[in-house]
Coordinates of C-alpha atoms in Angstrom, one line a residue:
X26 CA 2.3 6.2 25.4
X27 CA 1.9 3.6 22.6
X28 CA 1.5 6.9 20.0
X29 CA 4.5 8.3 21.1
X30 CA 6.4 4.7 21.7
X31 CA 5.3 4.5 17.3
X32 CA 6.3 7.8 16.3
X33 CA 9.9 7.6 18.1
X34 CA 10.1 3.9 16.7
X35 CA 9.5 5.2 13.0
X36 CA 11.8 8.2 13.2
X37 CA 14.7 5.8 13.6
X38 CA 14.5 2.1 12.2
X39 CA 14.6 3.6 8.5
X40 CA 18.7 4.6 9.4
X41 CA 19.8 0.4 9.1
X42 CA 17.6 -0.6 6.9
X43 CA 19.1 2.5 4.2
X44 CA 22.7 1.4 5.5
X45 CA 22.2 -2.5 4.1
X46 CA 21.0 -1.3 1.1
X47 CA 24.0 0.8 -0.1
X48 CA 25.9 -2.0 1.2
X49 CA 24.0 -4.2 -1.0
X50 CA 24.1 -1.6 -4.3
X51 CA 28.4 -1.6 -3.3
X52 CA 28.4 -5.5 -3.8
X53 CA 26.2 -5.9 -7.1
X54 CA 27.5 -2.4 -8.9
X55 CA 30.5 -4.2 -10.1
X56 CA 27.8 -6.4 -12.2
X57 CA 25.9 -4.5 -12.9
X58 CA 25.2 -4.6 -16.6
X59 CA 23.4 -2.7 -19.1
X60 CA 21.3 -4.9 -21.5
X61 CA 19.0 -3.9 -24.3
X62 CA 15.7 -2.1 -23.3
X63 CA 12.9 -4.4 -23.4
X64 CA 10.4 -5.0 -25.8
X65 CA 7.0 -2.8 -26.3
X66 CA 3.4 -3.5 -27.3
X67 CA 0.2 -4.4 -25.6
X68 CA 2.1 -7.3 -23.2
X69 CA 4.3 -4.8 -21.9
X70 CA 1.6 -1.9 -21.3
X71 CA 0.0 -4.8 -19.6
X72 CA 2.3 -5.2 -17.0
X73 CA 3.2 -1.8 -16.2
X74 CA -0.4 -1.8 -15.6
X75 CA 0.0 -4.6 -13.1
X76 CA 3.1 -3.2 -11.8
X77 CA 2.0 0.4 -11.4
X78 CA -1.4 -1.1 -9.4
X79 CA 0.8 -3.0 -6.7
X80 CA 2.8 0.0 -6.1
X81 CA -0.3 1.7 -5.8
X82 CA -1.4 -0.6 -3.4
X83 CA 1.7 0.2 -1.0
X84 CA 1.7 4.2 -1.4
X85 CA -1.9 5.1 -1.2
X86 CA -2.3 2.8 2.2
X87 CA -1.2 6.2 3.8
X88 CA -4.1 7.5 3.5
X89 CA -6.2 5.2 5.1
X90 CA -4.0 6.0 8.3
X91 CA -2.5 9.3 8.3
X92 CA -5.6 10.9 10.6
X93 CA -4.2 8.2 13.4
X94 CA -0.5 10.1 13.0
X95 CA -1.2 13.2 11.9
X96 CA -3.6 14.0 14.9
X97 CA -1.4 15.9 16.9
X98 CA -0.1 18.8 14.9
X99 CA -0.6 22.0 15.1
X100 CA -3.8 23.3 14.0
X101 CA -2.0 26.2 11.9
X102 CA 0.1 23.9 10.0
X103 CA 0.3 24.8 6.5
X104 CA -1.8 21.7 4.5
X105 CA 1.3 22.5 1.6
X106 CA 3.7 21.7 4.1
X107 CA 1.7 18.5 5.2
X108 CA 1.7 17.6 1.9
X109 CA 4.7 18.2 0.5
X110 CA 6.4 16.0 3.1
X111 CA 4.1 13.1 2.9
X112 CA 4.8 13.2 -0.7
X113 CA 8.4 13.1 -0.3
X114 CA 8.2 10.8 2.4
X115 CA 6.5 8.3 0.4
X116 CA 8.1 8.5 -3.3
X117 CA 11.4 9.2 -2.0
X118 CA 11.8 5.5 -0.7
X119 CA 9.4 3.7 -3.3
X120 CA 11.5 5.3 -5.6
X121 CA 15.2 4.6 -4.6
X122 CA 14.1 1.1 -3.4
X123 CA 12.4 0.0 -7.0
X124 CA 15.9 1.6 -8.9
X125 CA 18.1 -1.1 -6.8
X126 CA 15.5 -3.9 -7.5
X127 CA 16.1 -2.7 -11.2
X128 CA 19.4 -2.4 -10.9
X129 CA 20.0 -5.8 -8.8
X130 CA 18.1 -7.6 -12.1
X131 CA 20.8 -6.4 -14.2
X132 CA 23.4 -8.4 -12.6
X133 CA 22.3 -12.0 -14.0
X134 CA 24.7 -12.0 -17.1
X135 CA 27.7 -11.0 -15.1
X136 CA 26.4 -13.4 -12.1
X137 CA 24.1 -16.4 -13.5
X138 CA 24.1 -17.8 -10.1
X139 CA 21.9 -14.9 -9.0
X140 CA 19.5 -15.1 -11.6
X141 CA 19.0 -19.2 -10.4
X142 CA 18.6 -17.8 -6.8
X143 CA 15.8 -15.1 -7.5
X144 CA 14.6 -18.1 -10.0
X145 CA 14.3 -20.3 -7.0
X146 CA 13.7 -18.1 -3.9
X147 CA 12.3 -14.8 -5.4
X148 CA 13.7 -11.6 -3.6
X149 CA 14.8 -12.9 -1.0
X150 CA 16.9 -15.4 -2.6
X151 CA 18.3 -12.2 -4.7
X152 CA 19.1 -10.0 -1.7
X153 CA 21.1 -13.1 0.3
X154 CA 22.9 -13.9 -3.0
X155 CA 24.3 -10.5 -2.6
X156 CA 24.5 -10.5 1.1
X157 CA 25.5 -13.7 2.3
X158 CA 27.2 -14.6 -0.7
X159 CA 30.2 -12.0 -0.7
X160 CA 29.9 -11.3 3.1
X161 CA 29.4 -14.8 4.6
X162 CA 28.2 -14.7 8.1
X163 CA 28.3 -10.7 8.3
X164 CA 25.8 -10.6 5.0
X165 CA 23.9 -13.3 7.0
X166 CA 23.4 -11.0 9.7
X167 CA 22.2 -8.2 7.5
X168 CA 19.7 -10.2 6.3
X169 CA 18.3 -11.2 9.6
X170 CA 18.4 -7.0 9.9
X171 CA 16.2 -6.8 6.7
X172 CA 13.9 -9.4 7.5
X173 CA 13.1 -7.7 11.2
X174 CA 12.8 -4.2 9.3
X175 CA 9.0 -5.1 8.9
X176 CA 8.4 -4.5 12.1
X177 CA 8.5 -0.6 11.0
X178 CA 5.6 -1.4 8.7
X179 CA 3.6 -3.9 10.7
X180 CA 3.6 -1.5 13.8
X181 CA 1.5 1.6 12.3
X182 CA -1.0 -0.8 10.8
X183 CA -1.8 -3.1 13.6
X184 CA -1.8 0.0 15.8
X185 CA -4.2 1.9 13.6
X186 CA -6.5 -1.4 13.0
X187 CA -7.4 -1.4 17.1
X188 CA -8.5 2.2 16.2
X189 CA -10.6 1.8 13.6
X190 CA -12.1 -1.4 14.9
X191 CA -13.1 0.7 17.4
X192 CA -15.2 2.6 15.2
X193 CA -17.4 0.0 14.1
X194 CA -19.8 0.1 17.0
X195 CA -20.0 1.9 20.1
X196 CA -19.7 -1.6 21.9
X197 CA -16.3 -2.3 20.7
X198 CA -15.2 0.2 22.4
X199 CA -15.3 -1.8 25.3
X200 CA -12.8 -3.7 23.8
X201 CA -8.8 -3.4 24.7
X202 CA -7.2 -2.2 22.3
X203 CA -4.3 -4.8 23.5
X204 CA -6.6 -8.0 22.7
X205 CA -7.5 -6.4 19.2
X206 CA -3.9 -6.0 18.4
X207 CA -3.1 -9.5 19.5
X208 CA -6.2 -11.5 17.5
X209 CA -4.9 -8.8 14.6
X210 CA -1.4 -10.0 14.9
X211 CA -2.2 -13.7 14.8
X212 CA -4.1 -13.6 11.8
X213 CA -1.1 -12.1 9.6
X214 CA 1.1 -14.4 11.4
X215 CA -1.4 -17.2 9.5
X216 CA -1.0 -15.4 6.6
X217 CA 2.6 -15.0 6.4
X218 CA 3.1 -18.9 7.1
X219 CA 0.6 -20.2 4.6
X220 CA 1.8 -17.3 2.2
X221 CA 5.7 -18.3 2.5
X222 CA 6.6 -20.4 -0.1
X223 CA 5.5 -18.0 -2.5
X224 CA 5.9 -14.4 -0.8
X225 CA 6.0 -12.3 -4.2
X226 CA 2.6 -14.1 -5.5
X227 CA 1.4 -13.2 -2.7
X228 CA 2.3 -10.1 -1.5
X229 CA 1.8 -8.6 -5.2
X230 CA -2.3 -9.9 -5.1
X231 CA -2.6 -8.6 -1.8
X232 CA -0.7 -4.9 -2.8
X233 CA -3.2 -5.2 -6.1
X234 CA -6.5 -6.2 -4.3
X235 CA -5.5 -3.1 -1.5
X236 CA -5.1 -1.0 -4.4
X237 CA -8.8 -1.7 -5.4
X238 CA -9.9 -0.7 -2.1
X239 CA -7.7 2.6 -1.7
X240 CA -8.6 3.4 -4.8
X241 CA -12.1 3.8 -3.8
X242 CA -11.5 5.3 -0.6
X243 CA -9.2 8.0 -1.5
X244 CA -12.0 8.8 -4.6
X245 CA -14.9 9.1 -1.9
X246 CA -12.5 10.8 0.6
X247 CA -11.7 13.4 -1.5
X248 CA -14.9 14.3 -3.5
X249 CA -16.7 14.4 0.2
X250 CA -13.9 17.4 1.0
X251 CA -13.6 19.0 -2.4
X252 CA -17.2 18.9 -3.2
X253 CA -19.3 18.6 -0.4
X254 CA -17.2 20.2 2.2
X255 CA -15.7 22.9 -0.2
X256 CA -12.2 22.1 0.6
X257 CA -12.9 24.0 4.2
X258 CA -11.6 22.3 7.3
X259 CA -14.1 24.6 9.1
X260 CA -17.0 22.8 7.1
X261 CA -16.3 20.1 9.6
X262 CA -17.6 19.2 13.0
X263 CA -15.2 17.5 15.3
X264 CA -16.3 18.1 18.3
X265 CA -19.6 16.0 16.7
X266 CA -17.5 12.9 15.9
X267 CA -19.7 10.6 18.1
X268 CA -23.0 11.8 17.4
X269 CA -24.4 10.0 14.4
X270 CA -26.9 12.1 13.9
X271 CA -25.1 14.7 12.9
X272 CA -23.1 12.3 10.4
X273 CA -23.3 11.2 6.8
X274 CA -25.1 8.2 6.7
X275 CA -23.0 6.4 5.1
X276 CA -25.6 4.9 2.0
X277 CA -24.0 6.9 -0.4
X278 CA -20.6 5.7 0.2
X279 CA -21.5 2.3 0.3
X280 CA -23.3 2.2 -2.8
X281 CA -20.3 3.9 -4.7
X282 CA -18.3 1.2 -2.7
X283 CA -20.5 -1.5 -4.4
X284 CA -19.8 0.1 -7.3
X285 CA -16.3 0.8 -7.3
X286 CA -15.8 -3.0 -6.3
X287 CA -17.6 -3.9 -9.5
X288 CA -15.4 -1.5 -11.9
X289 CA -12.3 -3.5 -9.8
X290 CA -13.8 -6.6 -10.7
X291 CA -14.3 -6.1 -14.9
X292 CA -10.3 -4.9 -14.8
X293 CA -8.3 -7.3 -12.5
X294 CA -5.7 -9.4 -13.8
X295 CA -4.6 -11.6 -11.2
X296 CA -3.4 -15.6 -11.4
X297 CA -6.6 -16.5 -10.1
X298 CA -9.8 -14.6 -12.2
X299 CA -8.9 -12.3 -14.9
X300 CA -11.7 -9.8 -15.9
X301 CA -13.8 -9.1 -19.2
X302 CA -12.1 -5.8 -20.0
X303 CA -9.2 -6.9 -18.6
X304 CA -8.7 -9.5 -20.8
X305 CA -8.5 -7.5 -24.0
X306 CA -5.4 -5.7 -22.7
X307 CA -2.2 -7.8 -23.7
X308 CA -2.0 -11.3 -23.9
X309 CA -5.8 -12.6 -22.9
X310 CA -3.8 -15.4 -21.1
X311 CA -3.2 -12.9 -18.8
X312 CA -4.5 -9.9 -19.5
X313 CA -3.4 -6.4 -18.0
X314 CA -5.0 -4.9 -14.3
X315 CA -6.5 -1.7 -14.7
X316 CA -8.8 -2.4 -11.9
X317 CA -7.3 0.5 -9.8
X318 CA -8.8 2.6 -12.6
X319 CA -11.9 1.1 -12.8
X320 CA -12.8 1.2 -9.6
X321 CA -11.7 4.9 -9.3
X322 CA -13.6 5.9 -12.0
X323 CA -16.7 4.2 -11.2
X324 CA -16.5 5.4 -7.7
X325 CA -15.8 8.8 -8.8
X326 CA -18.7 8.9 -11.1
X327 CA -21.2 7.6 -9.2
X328 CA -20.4 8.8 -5.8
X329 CA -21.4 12.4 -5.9
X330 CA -25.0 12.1 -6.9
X331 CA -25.7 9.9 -4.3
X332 CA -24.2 12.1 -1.7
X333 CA -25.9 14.5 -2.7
X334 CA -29.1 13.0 -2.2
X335 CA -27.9 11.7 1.2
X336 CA -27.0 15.4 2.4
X337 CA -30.6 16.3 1.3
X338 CA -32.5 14.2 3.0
X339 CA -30.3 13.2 5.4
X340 CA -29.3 16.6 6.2
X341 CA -25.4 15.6 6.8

């Protein structure tokens, strides 16, 4: 019930949310205007760096989830086909969204005032500058819209964390998956009180620090299939899914986890610790984040080696 009650749920609250955007791009084209391209060097490498890690953060999260959503397909579906639309589904939006940020920044020399509300409330002040502002009440209530449009992103990870809670040990299994979505839900309600008054801070160290971790998990996810598993689906066991025995250990991974957290460590950039290698990119002040690399790299190097050992002794 709650699978299909998420899939149904997904397939339609996109539809407003794209409607109050073009509404927004109609209000801020007229000032939109083009300014001179920005300057280059190591500072600005340094923050596409950043940039390009919190992104990263956000698109990669997929695959941390897609087995929970993906689960009922047909067994003969073509993996392009798979792919191609989760590729599409994912840049498509990331995409378009980022170019009316971009474009929404180049209204502050036609409209000043804009640039003093995204000075003082970030985003948000932006978007109700060019909402509320034109449209009065009306823009008011499209911003309430927007704010509820979350929802679509909260539901699939909340859902998914009371399934891979789950997995930790046979006895939490005994747990509702109900109470686990609750305790889940309170803690980001915490988060999202405390983390308020400065939302972008925020939400960009949590998008870079989940980057860190995808970054490894995607790395060890897809060496285990391309390497170990020969790219075969039939080089799997489901139907062995709860017998541990007949599992990877799971030393190998967590060592190159370890690892990979250590390589994330040496190239972060954030307001808060700055790392030794990523202090030499840009301005050492505040260096540039290439701990998505890092910890990609590290994982990847490391990683097979140990599994291999694992599978030899282990036998899985």
């Amino acid at each position: 019930m709650g699978y299909r009650f998420v899939h149904i749920y997904e397939k339609y609250s996109w539809i407003p949310v794209a409607i109050i955007f073009f509404i927004y791009l109609g209000e801020i084209a007229r000032y939109c205007v083009s300014g001179p391209w920005g300057g280059t060097g190591p500072t600005e490498a340094a923050n596409v760096l950043s940039f390009g890690a919190a992104i990263a953060g956000f698109a990669l999260g997929w695959t941390s989830l897609a087995a929970d959503y993906t689960v009922r397909m047909p067994e003969d579906m073509p993996t392009w086909k798979i792919f191609f639309w989760t590729y599409l589904g994912l840049n498509i939006p990331l995409i378009l969204v980022e170019a009316l940020g971009a474009a929404a920044m180049t209204t502050f020399t036609a409209k000043t005032t804009w640039g003093d509300a995204y000075a003082e409330n970030s985003i948000g002040g932006l978007l109700g500058a060019g909402l509320s502002g034109p449209m009065g009440g009306f823009g008011g209530f499209l911003l309430v819209i927007i704010s509820l449009s979350i929802v679509a992103n909260n539901i699939p990870n909340i859902y998914s964390l009371a399934l891979t809670f789950q997995n930790i040990h046979p006895y939490a299994q005994a747990i509702p998956r109900v109470f686990i979505v609750l305790v889940g839900s309170a803690i980001y309600i915490v988060l999202a009180i405390v983390g308020a008054s400065h939302f972008e801070e925020w939400l960009d160290t949590l998008l870079t620090i989940l980057s860190y971790w995808l970054a490894i998990f995607t790395t060890i996810l897809l060496e285990e299939h391309f390497i170990f598993r020969r790219g075969k689906w039939s080089n799997y066991e489901p139907d062995e899914y709860n017998n541990w025995r007949k599992l990877p250990l799971g030393i190998a991974s967590l060592i190159a986890l370890s690892i990979g957290v250590g390589g994330a460590v040496l190239g972060m950039a954030q307001v808060w610790y700055i790392g030794h290698i990523a202090r030499h990119i840009g301005n050492p002040m505040y260096g540039g984040d290439i701990g998505f690399e890092l910890s990609c790299a590290f994982t990847a190097i490391v990683f097979p080696p140990l599994r291999y050992i694992e599978k030899r002794y282990w036998g899985y």
